[in-house]
Amino acid sequence: MNETENQNKYSCGIAPECFPCVVNHALSAARFAGLNEEQAKGIVEVAEAGLKESENSAILVQHVVRRVADAIIKAKGAPSSFDIYAEIKQTSNLLSLDYVESLQKKMENSISPLETGLQIAAAGNIIDFGAKDHASLNLEKELRSLENVPFTRYDLAAFKTSLKTASTLLYLCDNSGEIVFDMLFIKQLQREYPDLEIVAALRDKPIINDATLADAKTVGLDRLVTTISSGSIYPGTILAETTDEFQDIYAAADVILSKGQGNFETLLPLADKRIFFLLRIKCDYMAALSQVERDSLVLMQAPDKAAAEL
C-alpha cells in the first residue's frame, strides 16, 4: 500500500504553514549530520519536492521527514539503520535520568501526585529537535524550567473518568529523554490504578530524536511496563502503516495516551475519543488546531469529527 492510499483516512496534504518548518528541519538535520553545503542543498531539495507533491496528494509531514532522513543516510553512505541523532539521544536519556530523584520527590510532596506527574510528563515534551533548530535547544536550561510551563487545556476530569473503568492503557511515547519523565508518570499511574495494564509503544526505526525500543532499554522503561514497537518509521503514528500487533493492541485499548506533536498530528484526524493528547504546543498551526496558545501544555481528549477537521 503506498503513502497516498494509506492516507485516505486523514486530512489531505500538508498545510502551507508547515512548509518553512519542514525546509528548515531538512537543512538543520543535514548540517547536524555533517553533510557539506552541496549535500545539504540536495537534502533541502528532497524536502521541497515532497512538499510540492503534497499539494496534489495526501502525504504528510511525517512522510517528508522520513524521506529527508533516508536521503541524509544515503548521502553519508551509511546503512539504512543508521541513527543520525544517536549521540544526542543518548545524552538526552542520561541527562534526563539525572532529574529523576528530584522530580520523584516533587511528586511525592505534591497535593496531587498524579497531576504533578502529568505536568512532568507533558513538560518533558520540550526535548524535540524536530520542532526546534538543533543549535537553539539548550537541553540543560529547558529541563530546569520543566515546572514553569502551564496547562491551558486540561481535560483531567475526562481522563480520570476513563481510567476508572479502564483495564488497558496504550501509552504512545515520543522522544528520547522525554521517556524518562513518562516513566515517572507511569509509576504514579501504577500506584493509583494497580489493576491497569499499561503497554508503551515506541518507534520501529530511528527518526529525528524519537524514542525506540533501544532507548526504552537504556532508561529502564522495558522493566516497568510491556514495551513494543509500533512499527512506525515516522515521527508520528500513521495507523495504517503500523504493525498488525500494534493495531490489535490499539483496537483493544480502553484508553490511549498520545505523547507529542507527531502523534497529535497523525492521530487527531481519527477523532477517537479514547485518545488523550499530552504535549507541548510548539507551533502556530498546532495552536490553532488545539485552540490554545503556543508553547503551552495540553491534556486534550480527542475531539469529535467536526473539530478534528479544523
mmCIF file of C-alpha atoms in Angstrom:
data_model
loop_
_atom_site.group_PDB
_atom_site.id
_atom_site.type_symbol
_atom_site.label_atom_id
_atom_site.label_comp_id
_atom_site.label_asym_id
_atom_site.label_seq_id
_atom_site.Cartn_x
_atom_site.Cartn_y
_atom_site.Cartn_z
ATOM 1 C CA MET A 1 0.000 0.000 0.000
ATOM 2 C CA ASN A 2 1.527 3.356 -0.990
ATOM 3 C CA GLU A 3 1.628 6.587 1.000
ATOM 4 C CA THR A 4 -1.350 8.166 -0.729
ATOM 5 C CA GLU A 5 -3.559 5.096 -0.303
ATOM 6 C CA ASN A 6 -2.644 4.897 3.339
ATOM 7 C CA GLN A 7 -3.815 8.444 3.947
ATOM 8 C CA ASN A 8 -7.415 8.107 2.794
ATOM 9 C CA LYS A 9 -8.496 8.335 6.440
ATOM 10 C CA TYR A 10 -6.540 11.515 7.057
ATOM 11 C CA SER A 11 -6.827 15.173 6.191
ATOM 12 C CA CYS A 12 -5.317 15.878 2.789
ATOM 13 C CA GLY A 13 -1.811 17.084 2.218
ATOM 14 C CA ILE A 14 0.442 19.374 4.216
ATOM 15 C CA ALA A 15 -0.701 22.748 5.489
ATOM 16 C CA PRO A 16 1.164 25.649 3.837
ATOM 17 C CA GLU A 17 2.026 26.914 7.324
ATOM 18 C CA CYS A 18 4.218 23.828 7.763
ATOM 19 C CA PHE A 19 6.351 24.344 4.652
ATOM 20 C CA PRO A 20 9.005 26.667 6.170
ATOM 21 C CA CYS A 21 9.422 24.427 9.215
ATOM 22 C CA VAL A 22 9.900 21.302 7.083
ATOM 23 C CA VAL A 23 12.522 23.007 4.912
ATOM 24 C CA ASN A 24 14.304 24.401 7.964
ATOM 25 C CA HIS A 25 14.310 20.955 9.564
ATOM 26 C CA ALA A 26 15.830 19.419 6.433
ATOM 27 C CA LEU A 27 18.652 21.960 6.326
ATOM 28 C CA SER A 28 19.293 21.772 10.053
ATOM 29 C CA ALA A 29 19.315 17.957 10.017
ATOM 30 C CA ALA A 30 21.689 17.850 7.059
ATOM 31 C CA ARG A 31 24.141 20.160 8.785
ATOM 32 C CA PHE A 32 23.772 18.295 12.079
ATOM 33 C CA ALA A 33 24.677 15.082 10.225
ATOM 34 C CA GLY A 34 27.875 16.701 8.952
ATOM 35 C CA LEU A 35 26.955 16.985 5.281
ATOM 36 C CA ASN A 36 28.672 19.631 3.184
ATOM 37 C CA GLU A 37 26.750 22.565 1.731
ATOM 38 C CA GLU A 38 26.220 20.922 -1.643
ATOM 39 C CA GLN A 39 24.851 17.800 0.011
ATOM 40 C CA ALA A 40 22.699 19.914 2.325
ATOM 41 C CA LYS A 41 21.253 21.694 -0.684
ATOM 42 C CA GLY A 42 20.283 18.311 -2.125
ATOM 43 C CA ILE A 43 18.546 17.375 1.134
ATOM 44 C CA VAL A 44 16.542 20.604 1.067
ATOM 45 C CA GLU A 45 15.528 19.777 -2.494
ATOM 46 C CA VAL A 46 14.203 16.410 -1.274
ATOM 47 C CA ALA A 47 12.056 18.225 1.283
ATOM 48 C CA GLU A 48 10.839 20.773 -1.245
ATOM 49 C CA ALA A 49 9.916 18.020 -3.704
ATOM 50 C CA GLY A 50 7.880 16.270 -1.025
ATOM 51 C CA LEU A 51 6.092 19.481 -0.134
ATOM 52 C CA LYS A 52 5.326 20.133 -3.784
ATOM 53 C CA GLU A 53 3.976 16.605 -4.169
ATOM 54 C CA SER A 54 1.721 17.099 -1.156
ATOM 55 C CA GLU A 55 -0.176 19.825 -2.983
ATOM 56 C CA ASN A 56 -1.795 17.113 -5.109
ATOM 57 C CA SER A 57 -1.668 14.122 -2.760
ATOM 58 C CA ALA A 58 -2.349 13.149 0.814
ATOM 59 C CA ILE A 59 1.219 12.616 2.006
ATOM 60 C CA LEU A 60 2.007 14.026 5.430
ATOM 61 C CA VAL A 61 4.836 15.985 7.002
ATOM 62 C CA GLN A 62 5.937 12.697 8.576
ATOM 63 C CA HIS A 63 6.445 11.121 5.138
ATOM 64 C CA VAL A 64 8.628 14.034 4.049
ATOM 65 C CA VAL A 65 10.681 13.906 7.255
ATOM 66 C CA ARG A 66 11.303 10.190 6.643
ATOM 67 C CA ARG A 67 12.401 10.914 3.075
ATOM 68 C CA VAL A 68 14.767 13.588 4.365
ATOM 69 C CA ALA A 69 16.282 11.206 6.918
ATOM 70 C CA ASP A 70 16.737 8.475 4.317
ATOM 71 C CA ALA A 71 18.357 10.948 1.915
ATOM 72 C CA ILE A 72 20.813 12.056 4.616
ATOM 73 C CA ILE A 73 21.681 8.452 5.448
ATOM 74 C CA LYS A 74 22.262 7.736 1.752
ATOM 75 C CA ALA A 75 24.424 10.842 1.358
ATOM 76 C CA LYS A 76 26.584 9.686 4.267
ATOM 77 C CA GLY A 77 26.910 6.216 2.761
ATOM 78 C CA ALA A 78 25.595 4.710 5.991
ATOM 79 C CA PRO A 79 23.370 1.628 6.416
ATOM 80 C CA SER A 80 19.612 2.172 6.453
ATOM 81 C CA SER A 81 19.507 1.537 10.210
ATOM 82 C CA PHE A 82 21.922 4.407 10.895
ATOM 83 C CA ASP A 83 20.761 6.732 13.696
ATOM 84 C CA ILE A 84 21.654 10.313 12.795
ATOM 85 C CA TYR A 85 20.844 11.513 16.309
ATOM 86 C CA ALA A 86 22.262 8.580 18.311
ATOM 87 C CA GLU A 87 24.744 10.609 20.342
ATOM 88 C CA ILE A 88 22.358 13.389 21.295
ATOM 89 C CA LYS A 89 19.601 10.881 22.076
ATOM 90 C CA GLN A 90 21.948 9.137 24.484
ATOM 91 C CA THR A 91 22.808 12.492 26.053
ATOM 92 C CA SER A 92 19.102 13.316 26.402
ATOM 93 C CA ASN A 93 18.395 9.982 28.079
ATOM 94 C CA LEU A 94 21.279 10.225 30.535
ATOM 95 C CA LEU A 95 20.736 13.902 31.338
ATOM 96 C CA SER A 96 17.036 13.299 31.943
ATOM 97 C CA LEU A 97 17.840 10.413 34.293
ATOM 98 C CA ASP A 98 19.770 12.896 36.451
ATOM 99 C CA TYR A 99 16.446 14.616 37.223
ATOM 100 C CA VAL A 100 14.558 11.526 38.344
ATOM 101 C CA GLU A 101 15.289 11.771 42.071
ATOM 102 C CA SER A 102 14.338 15.441 42.432
ATOM 103 C CA LEU A 103 11.206 15.077 40.304
ATOM 104 C CA GLN A 104 10.157 11.950 42.200
ATOM 105 C CA LYS A 105 10.382 13.903 45.455
ATOM 106 C CA LYS A 106 8.365 16.695 43.869
ATOM 107 C CA MET A 107 5.627 14.215 43.034
ATOM 108 C CA GLU A 108 5.683 12.619 46.481
ATOM 109 C CA ASN A 109 5.367 16.007 48.195
ATOM 110 C CA SER A 110 2.588 17.157 45.900
ATOM 111 C CA ILE A 111 -1.058 17.509 46.931
ATOM 112 C CA SER A 112 -1.909 15.571 43.768
ATOM 113 C CA PRO A 113 0.965 13.300 42.658
ATOM 114 C CA LEU A 114 -0.991 12.241 39.559
ATOM 115 C CA GLU A 115 -1.410 15.806 38.361
ATOM 116 C CA THR A 116 2.217 16.610 39.117
ATOM 117 C CA GLY A 117 3.221 13.508 37.159
ATOM 118 C CA LEU A 118 1.088 14.683 34.255
ATOM 119 C CA GLN A 119 2.835 18.047 34.260
ATOM 120 C CA ILE A 120 6.258 16.416 34.376
ATOM 121 C CA ALA A 121 5.392 14.063 31.505
ATOM 122 C CA ALA A 122 3.954 16.899 29.427
ATOM 123 C CA ALA A 123 6.772 19.320 30.127
ATOM 124 C CA GLY A 124 9.279 16.625 29.160
ATOM 125 C CA ASN A 125 7.936 17.060 25.634
ATOM 126 C CA ILE A 126 10.272 20.051 25.247
ATOM 127 C CA ILE A 127 13.016 17.650 24.156
ATOM 128 C CA ASP A 128 12.202 17.815 20.460
ATOM 129 C CA PHE A 129 14.764 18.516 17.777
ATOM 130 C CA GLY A 130 12.045 18.192 15.157
ATOM 131 C CA ALA A 131 10.329 21.330 16.380
ATOM 132 C CA LYS A 132 13.450 23.392 17.080
ATOM 133 C CA ASP A 133 16.643 24.148 15.283
ATOM 134 C CA HIS A 134 19.311 21.865 16.711
ATOM 135 C CA ALA A 135 21.507 24.800 17.661
ATOM 136 C CA SER A 136 18.692 26.583 19.514
ATOM 137 C CA LEU A 137 17.758 23.923 22.071
ATOM 138 C CA ASN A 138 19.658 24.224 25.342
ATOM 139 C CA LEU A 139 18.652 20.912 26.884
ATOM 140 C CA GLU A 140 20.011 21.639 30.363
ATOM 141 C CA LYS A 141 18.204 25.000 30.507
ATOM 142 C CA GLU A 142 14.960 23.529 29.206
ATOM 143 C CA LEU A 143 14.992 20.729 31.760
ATOM 144 C CA ARG A 144 15.488 23.217 34.596
ATOM 145 C CA SER A 145 12.331 25.043 33.505
ATOM 146 C CA LEU A 146 10.081 21.963 33.485
ATOM 147 C CA GLU A 147 7.639 23.188 36.110
ATOM 148 C CA ASN A 148 7.253 26.692 34.701
ATOM 149 C CA VAL A 149 5.007 25.847 31.736
ATOM 150 C CA PRO A 150 1.248 25.910 32.466
ATOM 151 C CA PHE A 151 -1.570 23.779 31.090
ATOM 152 C CA THR A 152 -4.004 25.818 29.031
ATOM 153 C CA ARG A 153 -6.181 22.860 28.005
ATOM 154 C CA TYR A 154 -6.678 20.337 30.772
ATOM 155 C CA ASP A 155 -9.207 17.538 30.272
ATOM 156 C CA LEU A 156 -8.254 15.933 33.569
ATOM 157 C CA ALA A 157 -11.770 15.025 34.670
ATOM 158 C CA ALA A 158 -12.440 13.125 31.441
ATOM 159 C CA PHE A 159 -9.054 11.393 31.703
ATOM 160 C CA LYS A 160 -9.721 10.238 35.272
ATOM 161 C CA THR A 161 -13.224 9.102 34.358
ATOM 162 C CA SER A 162 -11.814 6.999 31.525
ATOM 163 C CA LEU A 163 -9.175 5.455 33.784
ATOM 164 C CA LYS A 164 -11.723 4.444 36.444
ATOM 165 C CA THR A 165 -13.239 1.769 34.229
ATOM 166 C CA ALA A 166 -10.200 1.004 32.067
ATOM 167 C CA SER A 167 -8.393 -2.318 32.041
ATOM 168 C CA THR A 168 -5.750 -1.329 29.476
ATOM 169 C CA LEU A 169 -3.838 1.843 28.668
ATOM 170 C CA LEU A 170 -1.780 2.214 25.494
ATOM 171 C CA TYR A 171 0.959 4.803 26.073
ATOM 172 C CA LEU A 172 2.345 6.226 22.821
ATOM 173 C CA CYS A 173 5.835 7.501 23.504
ATOM 174 C CA ASP A 174 7.512 10.359 21.664
ATOM 175 C CA ASN A 175 11.092 11.492 22.220
ATOM 176 C CA SER A 176 14.210 10.064 23.807
ATOM 177 C CA GLY A 177 14.931 11.772 27.112
ATOM 178 C CA GLU A 178 11.238 12.543 27.401
ATOM 179 C CA ILE A 179 10.540 8.871 28.102
ATOM 180 C CA VAL A 180 12.314 9.258 31.437
ATOM 181 C CA PHE A 181 9.589 11.677 32.529
ATOM 182 C CA ASP A 182 6.966 9.357 31.079
ATOM 183 C CA MET A 183 8.318 6.668 33.406
ATOM 184 C CA LEU A 184 7.726 8.853 36.463
ATOM 185 C CA PHE A 185 4.122 9.412 35.398
ATOM 186 C CA ILE A 186 3.593 5.741 34.555
ATOM 187 C CA LYS A 187 4.821 4.745 38.022
ATOM 188 C CA GLN A 188 2.225 7.054 39.547
ATOM 189 C CA LEU A 189 -0.466 5.604 37.307
ATOM 190 C CA GLN A 190 0.527 2.149 38.540
ATOM 191 C CA ARG A 191 0.207 3.294 42.165
ATOM 192 C CA GLU A 192 -3.249 4.794 41.695
ATOM 193 C CA TYR A 193 -4.568 2.211 39.210
ATOM 194 C CA PRO A 194 -2.833 -1.035 40.228
ATOM 195 C CA ASP A 195 -5.042 -3.213 38.030
ATOM 196 C CA LEU A 196 -4.415 -1.140 34.906
ATOM 197 C CA GLU A 197 -2.345 -2.918 32.259
ATOM 198 C CA ILE A 198 -0.042 -0.423 30.538
ATOM 199 C CA VAL A 199 1.699 -1.020 27.214
ATOM 200 C CA ALA A 200 4.221 1.523 25.933
ATOM 201 C CA ALA A 201 4.726 1.808 22.171
ATOM 202 C CA LEU A 202 7.859 3.255 20.581
ATOM 203 C CA ARG A 203 9.145 3.887 17.050
ATOM 204 C CA ASP A 204 10.394 0.964 14.996
ATOM 205 C CA LYS A 205 13.308 2.776 13.389
ATOM 206 C CA PRO A 206 15.387 5.831 14.357
ATOM 207 C CA ILE A 207 13.834 9.086 13.130
ATOM 208 C CA ILE A 208 14.866 12.503 14.459
ATOM 209 C CA ASN A 209 15.249 12.020 18.248
ATOM 210 C CA ASP A 210 12.145 9.858 18.676
ATOM 211 C CA ALA A 211 12.444 7.031 21.180
ATOM 212 C CA THR A 212 12.897 3.438 20.015
ATOM 213 C CA LEU A 213 12.964 0.152 21.918
ATOM 214 C CA ALA A 214 16.711 0.652 22.365
ATOM 215 C CA ASP A 215 16.052 3.929 24.184
ATOM 216 C CA ALA A 216 13.405 2.239 26.335
ATOM 217 C CA LYS A 217 16.006 -0.317 27.381
ATOM 218 C CA THR A 218 18.594 2.390 28.105
ATOM 219 C CA VAL A 219 16.346 4.177 30.616
ATOM 220 C CA GLY A 220 14.647 1.065 32.021
ATOM 221 C CA LEU A 221 11.160 1.593 30.633
ATOM 222 C CA ASP A 222 11.123 -2.024 29.465
ATOM 223 C CA ARG A 223 11.474 -3.140 33.101
ATOM 224 C CA LEU A 224 8.498 -1.043 34.171
ATOM 225 C CA VAL A 225 5.856 -1.949 31.578
ATOM 226 C CA THR A 226 5.473 -4.017 28.431
ATOM 227 C CA THR A 227 7.190 -2.184 25.580
ATOM 228 C CA ILE A 228 6.512 -2.789 21.896
ATOM 229 C CA SER A 229 7.448 -1.293 18.567
ATOM 230 C CA SER A 230 4.508 0.410 16.883
ATOM 231 C CA GLY A 231 6.137 -0.379 13.561
ATOM 232 C CA SER A 232 6.253 3.325 12.779
ATOM 233 C CA ILE A 233 9.294 4.603 10.902
ATOM 234 C CA TYR A 234 7.885 8.132 11.037
ATOM 235 C CA PRO A 235 7.884 10.856 13.723
ATOM 236 C CA GLY A 236 4.262 10.057 14.486
ATOM 237 C CA THR A 237 1.762 7.201 14.369
ATOM 238 C CA ILE A 238 0.217 6.689 10.942
ATOM 239 C CA LEU A 239 -2.073 3.878 11.979
ATOM 240 C CA ALA A 240 -2.336 2.235 8.553
ATOM 241 C CA GLU A 241 1.455 1.977 8.430
ATOM 242 C CA THR A 242 1.967 0.279 11.807
ATOM 243 C CA THR A 243 2.292 -3.433 12.602
ATOM 244 C CA ASP A 244 -0.624 -5.825 12.957
ATOM 245 C CA GLU A 245 0.402 -6.378 16.582
ATOM 246 C CA PHE A 246 0.234 -2.677 17.321
ATOM 247 C CA GLN A 247 -3.082 -2.259 15.528
ATOM 248 C CA ASP A 248 -4.561 -5.097 17.581
ATOM 249 C CA ILE A 249 -3.352 -3.506 20.827
ATOM 250 C CA TYR A 250 -4.608 -0.114 19.684
ATOM 251 C CA ALA A 251 -8.048 -1.542 18.867
ATOM 252 C CA ALA A 252 -8.303 -3.298 22.241
ATOM 253 C CA ALA A 253 -7.076 -0.410 24.413
ATOM 254 C CA ASP A 254 -9.594 1.232 26.724
ATOM 255 C CA VAL A 255 -7.563 4.441 26.975
ATOM 256 C CA ILE A 256 -4.779 5.765 24.740
ATOM 257 C CA LEU A 257 -2.339 8.405 25.948
ATOM 258 C CA SER A 258 -0.616 10.050 22.997
ATOM 259 C CA LYS A 259 2.571 11.993 23.641
ATOM 260 C CA GLY A 260 3.986 14.718 21.435
ATOM 261 C CA GLN A 261 3.228 16.704 18.330
ATOM 262 C CA GLY A 262 3.923 13.985 15.756
ATOM 263 C CA ASN A 263 1.397 11.637 17.330
ATOM 264 C CA PHE A 264 -1.022 14.545 17.728
ATOM 265 C CA GLU A 265 -0.805 15.450 14.045
ATOM 266 C CA THR A 266 -1.247 11.898 12.796
ATOM 267 C CA LEU A 267 -3.928 10.698 15.222
ATOM 268 C CA LEU A 268 -6.099 13.804 15.599
ATOM 269 C CA PRO A 269 -7.994 13.133 12.329
ATOM 270 C CA LEU A 270 -9.161 9.748 13.659
ATOM 271 C CA ALA A 271 -11.468 11.517 16.152
ATOM 272 C CA ASP A 272 -11.078 8.618 18.597
ATOM 273 C CA LYS A 273 -12.483 9.633 21.977
ATOM 274 C CA ARG A 274 -10.278 7.053 23.727
ATOM 275 C CA ILE A 275 -7.239 9.196 22.908
ATOM 276 C CA PHE A 276 -5.879 11.834 25.269
ATOM 277 C CA PHE A 277 -3.145 14.008 23.761
ATOM 278 C CA LEU A 278 -0.424 15.137 26.158
ATOM 279 C CA LEU A 279 2.084 17.559 24.701
ATOM 280 C CA ARG A 280 3.576 20.996 24.499
ATOM 281 C CA ILE A 281 2.159 23.023 21.620
ATOM 282 C CA LYS A 282 5.197 24.070 19.614
ATOM 283 C CA CYS A 283 3.916 25.951 16.582
ATOM 284 C CA ASP A 284 1.143 28.289 15.496
ATOM 285 C CA TYR A 285 -0.562 25.689 13.309
ATOM 286 C CA MET A 286 -0.852 23.200 16.169
ATOM 287 C CA ALA A 287 -2.011 26.023 18.426
ATOM 288 C CA ALA A 288 -4.846 26.721 16.013
ATOM 289 C CA LEU A 289 -5.835 23.034 15.888
ATOM 290 C CA SER A 290 -5.846 22.687 19.656
ATOM 291 C CA GLN A 291 -7.222 26.200 20.214
ATOM 292 C CA VAL A 292 -4.627 27.086 22.834
ATOM 293 C CA GLU A 293 -1.628 29.381 22.953
ATOM 294 C CA ARG A 294 1.673 28.314 21.501
ATOM 295 C CA ASP A 295 4.244 26.919 23.988
ATOM 296 C CA SER A 296 1.603 25.860 26.498
ATOM 297 C CA LEU A 297 0.862 22.343 27.705
ATOM 298 C CA VAL A 298 -2.303 20.440 26.869
ATOM 299 C CA LEU A 299 -4.056 17.336 28.080
ATOM 300 C CA MET A 300 -6.741 17.132 25.431
ATOM 301 C CA GLN A 301 -9.288 14.438 24.790
ATOM 302 C CA ALA A 302 -9.642 13.759 21.074
ATOM 303 C CA PRO A 303 -12.426 15.970 19.712
ATOM 304 C CA ASP A 304 -15.364 14.845 17.628
ATOM 305 C CA LYS A 305 -15.061 14.530 13.837
ATOM 306 C CA ALA A 306 -16.082 18.106 13.124
ATOM 307 C CA ALA A 307 -13.478 19.509 15.486
ATOM 308 C CA ALA A 308 -10.777 17.227 14.097
ATOM 309 C CA GLU A 309 -11.291 18.662 10.635
ATOM 310 C CA LEU A 310 -10.489 22.259 11.595
#
